[in-house]
Structure formats: structure tokens, C-alpha cells
GROMACS .gro file of C-alpha atoms in nm:
model
  457
    1UNK     CA    1  -1.872  -0.839  -0.195
    2UNK     CA    2  -1.976  -0.931   0.162
    3UNK     CA    3  -1.927  -0.570   0.282
    4UNK     CA    4  -2.149  -0.445  -0.003
    5UNK     CA    5  -2.417  -0.702   0.088
    6UNK     CA    6  -2.404  -0.602   0.458
    7UNK     CA    7  -2.444  -0.233   0.378
    8UNK     CA    8  -2.737  -0.277   0.141
    9UNK     CA    9  -2.921  -0.525   0.366
   10UNK     CA   10  -2.888  -0.303   0.675
   11UNK     CA   11  -3.000   0.001   0.474
   12UNK     CA   12  -3.301  -0.191   0.335
   13UNK     CA   13  -3.415  -0.297   0.684
   14UNK     CA   14  -3.381   0.064   0.799
   15UNK     CA   15  -3.614   0.180   0.521
   16UNK     CA   16  -3.895  -0.045   0.645
   17UNK     CA   17  -3.841   0.057   1.008
   18UNK     CA   18  -3.826   0.430   0.925
   19UNK     CA   19  -4.144   0.418   0.718
   20UNK     CA   20  -4.343   0.231   0.982
   21UNK     CA   21  -4.242   0.450   1.276
   22UNK     CA   22  -4.282   0.776   1.084
   23UNK     CA   23  -4.637   0.682   0.984
   24UNK     CA   24  -4.730   0.579   1.339
   25UNK     CA   25  -4.599   0.901   1.494
   26UNK     CA   26  -4.761   1.118   1.230
   27UNK     CA   27  -5.106   0.959   1.270
   28UNK     CA   28  -5.097   0.979   1.650
   29UNK     CA   29  -4.956   1.334   1.643
   30UNK     CA   30  -5.241   1.456   1.419
   31UNK     CA   31  -5.496   1.274   1.631
   32UNK     CA   32  -5.391   1.435   1.961
   33UNK     CA   33  -5.276   1.767   1.814
   34UNK     CA   34  -4.912   1.739   1.929
   35UNK     CA   35  -4.665   1.957   1.738
   36UNK     CA   36  -4.373   1.781   1.907
   37UNK     CA   37  -4.492   1.438   1.793
   38UNK     CA   38  -4.566   1.567   1.441
   39UNK     CA   39  -4.216   1.720   1.435
   40UNK     CA   40  -4.066   1.387   1.533
   41UNK     CA   41  -4.275   1.220   1.260
   42UNK     CA   42  -4.141   1.469   1.005
   43UNK     CA   43  -3.792   1.407   1.137
   44UNK     CA   44  -3.843   1.035   1.088
   45UNK     CA   45  -3.974   1.106   0.739
   46UNK     CA   46  -3.651   1.287   0.659
   47UNK     CA   47  -3.470   0.984   0.802
   48UNK     CA   48  -3.674   0.766   0.566
   49UNK     CA   49  -3.570   0.979   0.270
   50UNK     CA   50  -3.211   0.971   0.395
   51UNK     CA   51  -3.221   0.593   0.432
   52UNK     CA   52  -3.358   0.546   0.079
   53UNK     CA   53  -3.079   0.769  -0.052
   54UNK     CA   54  -2.826   0.573   0.153
   55UNK     CA   55  -2.960   0.243   0.022
   56UNK     CA   56  -2.926   0.367  -0.336
   57UNK     CA   57  -2.584   0.524  -0.284
   58UNK     CA   58  -2.413   0.227  -0.118
   59UNK     CA   59  -2.512   0.012  -0.415
   60UNK     CA   60  -2.302   0.240  -0.634
   61UNK     CA   61  -2.024   0.365  -0.402
   62UNK     CA   62  -1.854   0.026  -0.376
   63UNK     CA   63  -1.815  -0.013  -0.751
   64UNK     CA   64  -1.448  -0.033  -0.855
   65UNK     CA   65  -1.268   0.246  -1.037
   66UNK     CA   66  -1.336   0.281  -1.408
   67UNK     CA   67  -1.218   0.491  -1.702
   68UNK     CA   68  -1.416   0.795  -1.583
   69UNK     CA   69  -1.380   0.754  -1.204
   70UNK     CA   70  -1.016   0.675  -1.139
   71UNK     CA   71  -1.057   0.685  -0.761
   72UNK     CA   72  -1.379   0.485  -0.750
   73UNK     CA   73  -1.727   0.608  -0.656
   74UNK     CA   74  -1.684   0.645  -0.279
   75UNK     CA   75  -1.746   1.021  -0.267
   76UNK     CA   76  -2.107   0.966  -0.368
   77UNK     CA   77  -2.160   0.877  -0.002
   78UNK     CA   78  -2.026   1.217   0.107
   79UNK     CA   79  -2.245   1.398  -0.146
   80UNK     CA   80  -2.554   1.209  -0.028
   81UNK     CA   81  -2.473   1.291   0.335
   82UNK     CA   82  -2.444   1.661   0.242
   83UNK     CA   83  -2.785   1.650   0.072
   84UNK     CA   84  -2.946   1.491   0.378
   85UNK     CA   85  -2.790   1.762   0.596
   86UNK     CA   86  -2.960   2.028   0.385
   87UNK     CA   87  -3.298   1.854   0.432
   88UNK     CA   88  -3.242   1.846   0.808
   89UNK     CA   89  -3.184   2.222   0.823
   90UNK     CA   90  -3.498   2.290   0.620
   91UNK     CA   91  -3.698   2.073   0.860
   92UNK     CA   92  -3.543   2.231   1.171
   93UNK     CA   93  -3.624   2.579   1.043
   94UNK     CA   94  -3.987   2.490   0.972
   95UNK     CA   95  -4.036   2.335   1.318
   96UNK     CA   96  -3.882   2.637   1.492
   97UNK     CA   97  -4.111   2.875   1.304
   98UNK     CA   98  -4.421   2.671   1.396
   99UNK     CA   99  -4.309   2.634   1.761
  100UNK     CA  100  -4.260   3.009   1.793
  101UNK     CA  101  -4.602   3.072   1.641
  102UNK     CA  102  -4.774   2.837   1.889
  103UNK     CA  103  -4.587   2.981   2.187
  104UNK     CA  104  -4.681   3.332   2.085
  105UNK     CA  105  -5.048   3.253   2.019
  106UNK     CA  106  -5.091   3.022   2.320
  107UNK     CA  107  -5.218   2.718   2.132
  108UNK     CA  108  -5.406   2.469   2.354
  109UNK     CA  109  -5.205   2.163   2.467
  110UNK     CA  110  -5.257   1.825   2.294
  111UNK     CA  111  -5.494   1.556   2.415
  112UNK     CA  112  -5.300   1.323   2.641
  113UNK     CA  113  -5.347   0.944   2.640
  114UNK     CA  114  -5.137   0.631   2.670
  115UNK     CA  115  -5.117   0.582   2.292
  116UNK     CA  116  -4.847   0.842   2.213
  117UNK     CA  117  -4.630   0.714   2.497
  118UNK     CA  118  -4.653   0.357   2.368
  119UNK     CA  119  -4.563   0.473   2.018
  120UNK     CA  120  -4.268   0.677   2.146
  121UNK     CA  121  -4.130   0.396   2.363
  122UNK     CA  122  -4.153   0.158   2.067
  123UNK     CA  123  -3.984   0.421   1.851
  124UNK     CA  124  -3.699   0.455   2.101
  125UNK     CA  125  -3.645   0.076   2.105
  126UNK     CA  126  -3.648   0.050   1.726
  127UNK     CA  127  -3.413   0.346   1.682
  128UNK     CA  128  -3.166   0.213   1.938
  129UNK     CA  129  -3.156  -0.118   1.753
  130UNK     CA  130  -3.117   0.051   1.414
  131UNK     CA  131  -2.849   0.292   1.535
  132UNK     CA  132  -2.647   0.006   1.680
  133UNK     CA  133  -2.679  -0.208   1.367
  134UNK     CA  134  -2.595   0.079   1.134
  135UNK     CA  135  -2.303   0.194   1.347
  136UNK     CA  136  -2.156  -0.158   1.346
  137UNK     CA  137  -2.201  -0.191   0.968
  138UNK     CA  138  -2.053   0.157   0.913
  139UNK     CA  139  -1.748   0.071   1.125
  140UNK     CA  140  -1.692  -0.262   0.948
  141UNK     CA  141  -1.736  -0.122   0.597
  142UNK     CA  142  -1.606   0.232   0.670
  143UNK     CA  143  -1.916   0.379   0.507
  144UNK     CA  144  -1.977   0.749   0.565
  145UNK     CA  145  -2.335   0.721   0.443
  146UNK     CA  146  -2.419   0.447   0.696
  147UNK     CA  147  -2.244   0.640   0.972
  148UNK     CA  148  -2.463   0.941   0.895
  149UNK     CA  149  -2.771   0.719   0.902
  150UNK     CA  150  -2.670   0.575   1.241
  151UNK     CA  151  -2.628   0.927   1.376
  152UNK     CA  152  -2.982   1.010   1.257
  153UNK     CA  153  -3.137   0.729   1.452
  154UNK     CA  154  -2.932   0.801   1.764
  155UNK     CA  155  -3.062   1.159   1.753
  156UNK     CA  156  -3.417   1.028   1.707
  157UNK     CA  157  -3.389   0.867   2.051
  158UNK     CA  158  -3.309   1.204   2.208
  159UNK     CA  159  -3.593   1.362   2.010
  160UNK     CA  160  -3.839   1.101   2.133
  161UNK     CA  161  -3.736   1.164   2.492
  162UNK     CA  162  -3.788   1.538   2.435
  163UNK     CA  163  -4.140   1.470   2.302
  164UNK     CA  164  -4.219   1.250   2.604
  165UNK     CA  165  -4.107   1.529   2.839
  166UNK     CA  166  -4.319   1.779   2.645
  167UNK     CA  167  -4.629   1.556   2.667
  168UNK     CA  168  -4.576   1.505   3.041
  169UNK     CA  169  -4.549   1.882   3.090
  170UNK     CA  170  -4.870   1.930   2.891
  171UNK     CA  171  -5.043   1.665   3.101
  172UNK     CA  172  -4.932   1.851   3.417
  173UNK     CA  173  -5.098   2.170   3.291
  174UNK     CA  174  -4.805   2.348   3.128
  175UNK     CA  175  -4.966   2.442   2.797
  176UNK     CA  176  -4.631   2.543   2.643
  177UNK     CA  177  -4.468   2.200   2.703
  178UNK     CA  178  -4.552   2.052   2.364
  179UNK     CA  179  -4.434   2.355   2.163
  180UNK     CA  180  -4.115   2.377   2.372
  181UNK     CA  181  -4.049   2.006   2.307
  182UNK     CA  182  -4.094   2.065   1.934
  183UNK     CA  183  -3.842   2.349   1.952
  184UNK     CA  184  -3.602   2.118   2.137
  185UNK     CA  185  -3.642   1.860   1.859
  186UNK     CA  186  -3.559   2.128   1.602
  187UNK     CA  187  -3.246   2.230   1.793
  188UNK     CA  188  -3.134   1.866   1.809
  189UNK     CA  189  -3.189   1.829   1.435
  190UNK     CA  190  -2.985   2.145   1.370
  191UNK     CA  191  -2.698   2.025   1.592
  192UNK     CA  192  -2.705   1.689   1.416
  193UNK     CA  193  -2.688   1.860   1.077
  194UNK     CA  194  -2.396   2.075   1.191
  195UNK     CA  195  -2.201   1.767   1.303
  196UNK     CA  196  -2.276   1.583   0.980
  197UNK     CA  197  -2.186   1.881   0.763
  198UNK     CA  198  -1.848   1.923   0.932
  199UNK     CA  199  -1.748   1.560   0.881
  200UNK     CA  200  -1.878   1.546   0.524
  201UNK     CA  201  -1.712   1.870   0.411
  202UNK     CA  202  -1.378   1.753   0.555
  203UNK     CA  203  -1.400   1.440   0.341
  204UNK     CA  204  -1.501   1.631   0.027
  205UNK     CA  205  -1.206   1.873   0.062
  206UNK     CA  206  -0.970   1.575   0.105
  207UNK     CA  207  -0.873   1.646   0.463
  208UNK     CA  208  -0.647   1.368   0.590
  209UNK     CA  209  -0.814   1.151   0.857
  210UNK     CA  210  -0.688   1.211   1.210
  211UNK     CA  211  -0.362   1.025   1.271
  212UNK     CA  212  -0.362   0.864   0.924
  213UNK     CA  213  -0.042   1.033   0.807
  214UNK     CA  214   0.153   0.921   1.114
  215UNK     CA  215   0.016   0.566   1.088
  216UNK     CA  216   0.097   0.538   0.715
  217UNK     CA  217   0.446   0.685   0.762
  218UNK     CA  218   0.524   0.439   1.041
  219UNK     CA  219   0.397   0.145   0.832
  220UNK     CA  220   0.612   0.235   0.530
  221UNK     CA  221   0.921   0.312   0.738
  222UNK     CA  222   0.893  -0.034   0.893
  223UNK     CA  223   0.959  -0.197   0.553
  224UNK     CA  224   1.321  -0.319   0.523
  225UNK     CA  225   1.503  -0.116   0.259
  226UNK     CA  226   1.312   0.208   0.314
  227UNK     CA  227   1.563   0.467   0.441
  228UNK     CA  228   1.311   0.744   0.502
  229UNK     CA  229   0.976   0.883   0.388
  230UNK     CA  230   1.032   1.212   0.209
  231UNK     CA  231   0.664   1.299   0.150
  232UNK     CA  232   0.333   1.135   0.226
  233UNK     CA  233  -0.025   1.238   0.146
  234UNK     CA  234  -0.345   1.068   0.260
  235UNK     CA  235  -0.706   1.109   0.159
  236UNK     CA  236  -1.025   0.909   0.189
  237UNK     CA  237  -1.257   0.816  -0.097
  238UNK     CA  238  -1.543   0.615   0.045
  239UNK     CA  239  -1.396   0.328   0.245
  240UNK     CA  240  -1.060   0.333   0.064
  241UNK     CA  241  -0.756   0.514   0.202
  242UNK     CA  242  -0.547   0.655  -0.082
  243UNK     CA  243  -0.181   0.705   0.011
  244UNK     CA  244   0.073   0.883  -0.209
  245UNK     CA  245   0.433   0.868  -0.088
  246UNK     CA  246   0.787   0.943  -0.199
  247UNK     CA  247   1.028   0.713  -0.014
  248UNK     CA  248   1.406   0.702  -0.010
  249UNK     CA  249   1.570   0.370  -0.098
  250UNK     CA  250   1.939   0.278  -0.139
  251UNK     CA  251   2.064   0.359  -0.487
  252UNK     CA  252   2.271   0.041  -0.482
  253UNK     CA  253   1.957  -0.176  -0.490
  254UNK     CA  254   1.863  -0.342  -0.821
  255UNK     CA  255   1.521  -0.278  -0.973
  256UNK     CA  256   1.371  -0.610  -0.868
  257UNK     CA  257   1.462  -0.543  -0.504
  258UNK     CA  258   1.300  -0.198  -0.520
  259UNK     CA  259   0.987  -0.364  -0.661
  260UNK     CA  260   0.989  -0.601  -0.364
  261UNK     CA  261   1.003  -0.298  -0.131
  262UNK     CA  262   0.696  -0.158  -0.309
  263UNK     CA  263   0.503  -0.482  -0.257
  264UNK     CA  264   0.595  -0.496   0.110
  265UNK     CA  265   0.495  -0.131   0.156
  266UNK     CA  266   0.153  -0.205   0.005
  267UNK     CA  267   0.113  -0.500   0.241
  268UNK     CA  268   0.214  -0.282   0.537
  269UNK     CA  269  -0.046  -0.011   0.466
  270UNK     CA  270  -0.311  -0.276   0.395
  271UNK     CA  271  -0.245  -0.419   0.741
  272UNK     CA  272  -0.263  -0.072   0.899
  273UNK     CA  273  -0.573   0.057   0.717
  274UNK     CA  274  -0.757  -0.248   0.583
  275UNK     CA  275  -0.848  -0.112   0.239
  276UNK     CA  276  -0.558   0.100   0.111
  277UNK     CA  277  -0.437   0.209  -0.232
  278UNK     CA  278  -0.067   0.301  -0.226
  279UNK     CA  279   0.123   0.503  -0.486
  280UNK     CA  280   0.489   0.442  -0.401
  281UNK     CA  281   0.757   0.653  -0.571
  282UNK     CA  282   1.110   0.538  -0.481
  283UNK     CA  283   1.393   0.791  -0.480
  284UNK     CA  284   1.742   0.634  -0.489
  285UNK     CA  285   1.981   0.800  -0.244
  286UNK     CA  286   2.336   0.740  -0.129
  287UNK     CA  287   2.382   0.591   0.216
  288UNK     CA  288   2.656   0.690   0.457
  289UNK     CA  289   2.798   0.336   0.458
  290UNK     CA  290   2.848   0.314   0.080
  291UNK     CA  291   3.196   0.198  -0.016
  292UNK     CA  292   3.394   0.333  -0.310
  293UNK     CA  293   3.322   0.006  -0.492
  294UNK     CA  294   2.947   0.047  -0.427
  295UNK     CA  295   2.955   0.398  -0.573
  296UNK     CA  296   3.145   0.282  -0.882
  297UNK     CA  297   2.899  -0.002  -0.939
  298UNK     CA  298   2.612   0.252  -0.925
  299UNK     CA  299   2.786   0.471  -1.184
  300UNK     CA  300   2.830   0.174  -1.418
  301UNK     CA  301   2.474   0.047  -1.369
  302UNK     CA  302   2.330   0.393  -1.443
  303UNK     CA  303   2.513   0.378  -1.777
  304UNK     CA  304   2.405   0.015  -1.842
  305UNK     CA  305   2.767  -0.102  -1.842
  306UNK     CA  306   2.889  -0.445  -1.735
  307UNK     CA  307   3.196  -0.420  -1.511
  308UNK     CA  308   3.374  -0.657  -1.276
  309UNK     CA  309   3.698  -0.700  -1.086
  310UNK     CA  310   3.683  -0.350  -0.940
  311UNK     CA  311   3.994  -0.281  -0.733
  312UNK     CA  312   4.044   0.034  -0.527
  313UNK     CA  313   4.373   0.155  -0.378
  314UNK     CA  314   4.359   0.448  -0.138
  315UNK     CA  315   4.701   0.610  -0.119
  316UNK     CA  316   4.582   0.884   0.112
  317UNK     CA  317   4.632   1.177  -0.123
  318UNK     CA  318   4.518   0.984  -0.429
  319UNK     CA  319   4.256   0.722  -0.512
  320UNK     CA  320   4.349   0.459  -0.773
  321UNK     CA  321   4.069   0.261  -0.940
  322UNK     CA  322   4.105  -0.034  -1.178
  323UNK     CA  323   3.807  -0.182  -1.360
  324UNK     CA  324   3.739  -0.456  -1.611
  325UNK     CA  325   3.482  -0.329  -1.861
  326UNK     CA  326   3.295  -0.580  -2.078
  327UNK     CA  327   3.179  -0.463  -2.422
  328UNK     CA  328   3.038  -0.634  -2.729
  329UNK     CA  329   3.311  -0.847  -2.880
  330UNK     CA  330   3.229  -0.711  -3.228
  331UNK     CA  331   3.250  -0.345  -3.120
  332UNK     CA  332   3.525  -0.145  -3.288
  333UNK     CA  333   3.809  -0.032  -3.064
  334UNK     CA  334   3.738   0.337  -3.118
  335UNK     CA  335   3.379   0.300  -2.996
  336UNK     CA  336   3.486   0.081  -2.704
  337UNK     CA  337   3.750   0.338  -2.609
  338UNK     CA  338   3.485   0.613  -2.605
  339UNK     CA  339   3.271   0.403  -2.368
  340UNK     CA  340   3.570   0.352  -2.138
  341UNK     CA  341   3.655   0.725  -2.143
  342UNK     CA  342   3.296   0.815  -2.054
  343UNK     CA  343   3.306   0.576  -1.759
  344UNK     CA  344   3.634   0.727  -1.642
  345UNK     CA  345   3.492   1.082  -1.661
  346UNK     CA  346   3.182   0.980  -1.463
  347UNK     CA  347   3.401   0.830  -1.190
  348UNK     CA  348   3.615   1.145  -1.178
  349UNK     CA  349   3.303   1.360  -1.145
  350UNK     CA  350   3.201   1.147  -0.847
  351UNK     CA  351   3.538   1.135  -0.667
  352UNK     CA  352   3.731   1.434  -0.804
  353UNK     CA  353   3.961   1.504  -1.097
  354UNK     CA  354   4.269   1.372  -0.917
  355UNK     CA  355   4.136   1.014  -0.902
  356UNK     CA  356   4.338   0.777  -1.119
  357UNK     CA  357   4.117   0.544  -1.325
  358UNK     CA  358   4.233   0.255  -1.543
  359UNK     CA  359   3.974   0.067  -1.746
  360UNK     CA  360   4.061  -0.267  -1.897
  361UNK     CA  361   3.841  -0.342  -2.199
  362UNK     CA  362   3.754  -0.705  -2.263
  363UNK     CA  363   3.497  -0.878  -2.485
  364UNK     CA  364   3.163  -0.957  -2.330
  365UNK     CA  365   3.126  -1.333  -2.288
  366UNK     CA  366   2.878  -1.443  -2.558
  367UNK     CA  367   2.584  -1.666  -2.486
  368UNK     CA  368   2.691  -2.027  -2.495
  369UNK     CA  369   2.592  -2.199  -2.819
  370UNK     CA  370   2.352  -2.490  -2.835
  371UNK     CA  371   2.505  -2.813  -2.710
  372UNK     CA  372   2.437  -3.176  -2.623
  373UNK     CA  373   2.540  -3.392  -2.330
  374UNK     CA  374   2.872  -3.569  -2.376
  375UNK     CA  375   2.900  -3.948  -2.377
  376UNK     CA  376   2.902  -4.109  -2.030
  377UNK     CA  377   3.260  -4.233  -2.087
  378UNK     CA  378   3.377  -3.876  -2.149
  379UNK     CA  379   3.202  -3.751  -1.836
  380UNK     CA  380   3.361  -4.028  -1.628
  381UNK     CA  381   3.708  -3.949  -1.763
  382UNK     CA  382   3.679  -3.577  -1.680
  383UNK     CA  383   3.527  -3.654  -1.339
  384UNK     CA  384   3.817  -3.889  -1.259
  385UNK     CA  385   4.068  -3.622  -1.362
  386UNK     CA  386   3.901  -3.360  -1.141
  387UNK     CA  387   3.902  -3.598  -0.845
  388UNK     CA  388   4.273  -3.669  -0.904
  389UNK     CA  389   4.362  -3.298  -0.920
  390UNK     CA  390   4.173  -3.229  -0.596
  391UNK     CA  391   4.326  -3.523  -0.406
  392UNK     CA  392   4.526  -3.422  -0.099
  393UNK     CA  393   4.417  -3.058  -0.123
  394UNK     CA  394   4.161  -2.848   0.060
  395UNK     CA  395   3.903  -2.904  -0.214
  396UNK     CA  396   3.735  -3.245  -0.201
  397UNK     CA  397   3.421  -3.442  -0.286
  398UNK     CA  398   3.403  -3.361  -0.657
  399UNK     CA  399   3.045  -3.440  -0.761
  400UNK     CA  400   2.762  -3.352  -1.001
  401UNK     CA  401   3.001  -3.340  -1.297
  402UNK     CA  402   2.840  -3.251  -1.628
  403UNK     CA  403   3.001  -3.222  -1.972
  404UNK     CA  404   2.833  -3.074  -2.279
  405UNK     CA  405   2.958  -3.060  -2.636
  406UNK     CA  406   2.912  -2.728  -2.820
  407UNK     CA  407   3.046  -2.577  -3.142
  408UNK     CA  408   3.281  -2.366  -2.929
  409UNK     CA  409   3.415  -2.668  -2.737
  410UNK     CA  410   3.333  -2.866  -2.429
  411UNK     CA  411   3.166  -2.697  -2.130
  412UNK     CA  412   3.233  -2.861  -1.792
  413UNK     CA  413   3.027  -2.797  -1.478
  414UNK     CA  414   3.101  -2.951  -1.140
  415UNK     CA  415   3.034  -2.912  -0.768
  416UNK     CA  416   3.289  -2.955  -0.490
  417UNK     CA  417   3.322  -2.906  -0.115
  418UNK     CA  418   3.560  -2.704   0.097
  419UNK     CA  419   3.620  -2.627   0.464
  420UNK     CA  420   3.354  -2.376   0.583
  421UNK     CA  421   3.614  -2.152   0.745
  422UNK     CA  422   3.804  -2.099   0.418
  423UNK     CA  423   3.779  -1.754   0.267
  424UNK     CA  424   3.619  -1.706  -0.072
  425UNK     CA  425   3.954  -1.589  -0.210
  426UNK     CA  426   4.131  -1.900  -0.089
  427UNK     CA  427   3.859  -2.130  -0.226
  428UNK     CA  428   3.876  -1.952  -0.560
  429UNK     CA  429   4.252  -1.993  -0.583
  430UNK     CA  430   4.234  -2.368  -0.518
  431UNK     CA  431   3.942  -2.428  -0.757
  432UNK     CA  432   4.107  -2.212  -1.023
  433UNK     CA  433   4.419  -2.426  -1.006
  434UNK     CA  434   4.210  -2.739  -1.063
  435UNK     CA  435   4.033  -2.577  -1.360
  436UNK     CA  436   4.365  -2.478  -1.522
  437UNK     CA  437   4.501  -2.833  -1.490
  438UNK     CA  438   4.181  -2.971  -1.646
  439UNK     CA  439   4.205  -2.740  -1.948
  440UNK     CA  440   4.569  -2.833  -2.000
  441UNK     CA  441   4.488  -3.206  -1.984
  442UNK     CA  442   4.180  -3.172  -2.207
  443UNK     CA  443   4.249  -2.902  -2.471
  444UNK     CA  444   3.898  -2.938  -2.615
  445UNK     CA  445   3.747  -2.798  -2.292
  446UNK     CA  446   3.636  -2.442  -2.364
  447UNK     CA  447   3.514  -2.342  -2.020
  448UNK     CA  448   3.502  -2.487  -1.669
  449UNK     CA  449   3.232  -2.367  -1.425
  450UNK     CA  450   3.268  -2.480  -1.064
  451UNK     CA  451   3.042  -2.443  -0.761
  452UNK     CA  452   3.205  -2.474  -0.418
  453UNK     CA  453   2.989  -2.549  -0.114
  454UNK     CA  454   3.044  -2.637   0.252
  455UNK     CA  455   3.032  -2.998   0.372
  456UNK     CA  456   2.694  -3.153   0.443
  457UNK     CA  457   2.562  -3.084   0.792
   0.00000   0.00000   0.00000
């Protein structure tokens, strides 16, 4: 809300300044008969109207998106800037017509005194201050309406200098100086309107800001997990940069990891643009470094199948694949066989018809039933047995032993330590041997779950 407060407060101060200076220039211009000064007063009056519009618009443009304005209200600033541009052209045309009429008819020069110069110098000082304040607020809040207002007041400075030159020429006896200065003011107003119109129209037709596409692409590509950016579109709505991208991500990534990539991409564009709204569409693609096992896991995951113990033998001319497929324990064999056949066909479509696929069907491990902790004596007995079975081997420091009684039998969990240099396969073989001995010694044990870890540092 601080940006909204800054924009409205700066715009409100500009209204008071515009009104005061416009009135002063108009009164003095009428008094001395200076078309140039009256033209500048009219220009300032247009600025006053523009500032009032700006003040009203910025109070609405920062409102968040709603059911009817899905991209917010930021384009109201562009529409207001376009309306002010039209007023500027009407004013410039009127001044040019009056200047031409005075030059043709030879209208007498204005009455010269120190008063108009004092007013113009004060006007230059006020406009320089306003232009600087508005430009800073426009840059900080990325407001197109405030930027247009700042440009107005910067042009007013040039217009005031033109009026001063015209009055000096008139004082030196060049009767046409004042009318020529008025024409110069009109030309400046027209050039200002042309510059404003170009910028505003580009925003309204959704032209991408200069360099925004390259900056957004670089920010998204920097996110780990993004392989490439396939398509990216950028447009501005008020101070918000809307980015729509299709990005390639590894197809082996699970959904939660892809969601993490999305969050990091949003953070990256926020850092690059400040206020950004990212629509991120991930496209899963195969990477060159995918193994056969990776590709098989993708095939199974796309079919919502649980597989494990995937073994692959490459015989050169033939690929042999063996898989353990877990299905509902209550599923009938015929249905389970159909699931296995479908998996085999999908693998053959991926690797070719000559691939040999064997699928071992086994019941999916059910959720463990409700249980209670075993008596401390039972836990101590099982812990002592585990320690005995591990003695003298490469597995040691049996700890954190837990035993729970369930309707299906006892469930044993324990932690142990092993040499850090041991392979996972070797650790598994040693721990598996301990688990088998425990189940033989304690027939009521249904399942043993171990967790091997390296020694403490």
C-alpha cells in the first residue's frame, strides 16, 4: 500500500501546484496581452486536468484483480494518458491557429514588465521540482500515468523558456517575438503528445517492454530443473509484468519437485522485475542422460503403477527387463495379468518389439494395522538378540530399537551403523542377514525395518 500512497500524495501535490501556476500565468498573460504566456497558461491548465485525471486513476489502477478484471486495473493509466494526449493536440492546434492569425495581422507586441519574468522563473522552479518528484515516484511505482505527468512538467520548463525568449524579443522591438514563442510552445506540446501517444499505444496493444523477454527467459532458465524455455510471452498491465511461459522439465521428476520449480521460477522473475505474475506451464521431456531404468520408471508412473526391483540386462542385440509389479492383494489374477501385459506392451513400444520383458506380480504391502508398543522386557530381549547377531560383523551399534504389537504380528524397527565406504548393496546384504536371523528366533515378528547410517562424526 505504500506505493499507492506515494502515487496519490505526489499527484495531489501536483494538482495544487498546477492550479496555482496556471492561474498566475493566465492573469499576467491577459494583463500584458501576451499570447505566448496565455498559451503556457492554457498548457498548464491542461496539465491541471491531466493531474486531476492522474490522481483519480492511480487510486483505482492499483486495485487487485477481481472477477471482472482478471489482470487488474492497470490499463486505466494507459487510457488516461491517451485521453490527455488528445487534449494536448487540441490545445496545440488552437495555439497554432491563433499564432498564425497574429503573425499575419501584425498584432502589437505585449506590454513588457518584470512581473511576467518573475512568474515564469517561479514556474520553471516549480515545474522542475514537480517533474523530478513525479519521475522518481513513477520509476519506483512503475506508473505510466505518473510518468506522463512528469513528462508534462518537464515540457513546461521548455515552454516557459520559449515564452521568456519571446518576451525578450518583443522588448527588443521584434513585434513577432511573442506570437513566434506561442507557436514554439504549440510545437513542443505536439511533440510531447506524439511521444506520449507512442508509449501509451504500445502498452495498450501489449507490446513487450524492451529487453523484458530476454530478462525473463534468463531468470527462468537459471532455475535448477528447467531444461529449456520453449515459449515465453511478456506484457505490462499497469506496474505488473505478466509472464506466460512453457518450460521443459525432466519427465523423471515427481509432481512435488515440479511444483518446487514453479515456485523458484516465480521467485526468479520477482527478483528480476519486482512485481511479476508468472504463468508457468511445465512440459515433461526426456533427457539425453536418462537410463533404461529411468525410462521404465516413467512408463510405470504414467500408468499409476507401483514397481520396484527393476533389473536390466543388455545383451547387445537384445534388452532383457525384469520388474516386480505390486497390485492390490485382493485383485483377481486375470485382472492383475492384464495390468502386467499392459505394462509390458508400453515398455515394448518405448524400446522396440524385440525387448524381452518379465513382470513378477506380487501383492501390494497393506497399510500396517493399528498397534501398541511392546512391553519393555520384550524390547530389551529383541534388542539384545540384534546386538548378538551383529557382533563381530561390519554392522554395529544397534540402537533405537522399537517393537510394536499388531494384529498381524510384531513390527520391529531399529537403527544401526556401518562403515561409510561400504556400498549400499553390501550394507543391505549384512542387515538382511540379521533380519532373517531375528525372524527365525522370534516367529511372532511379522516385519523388520532397519535404518543403516554412518558412524557419528
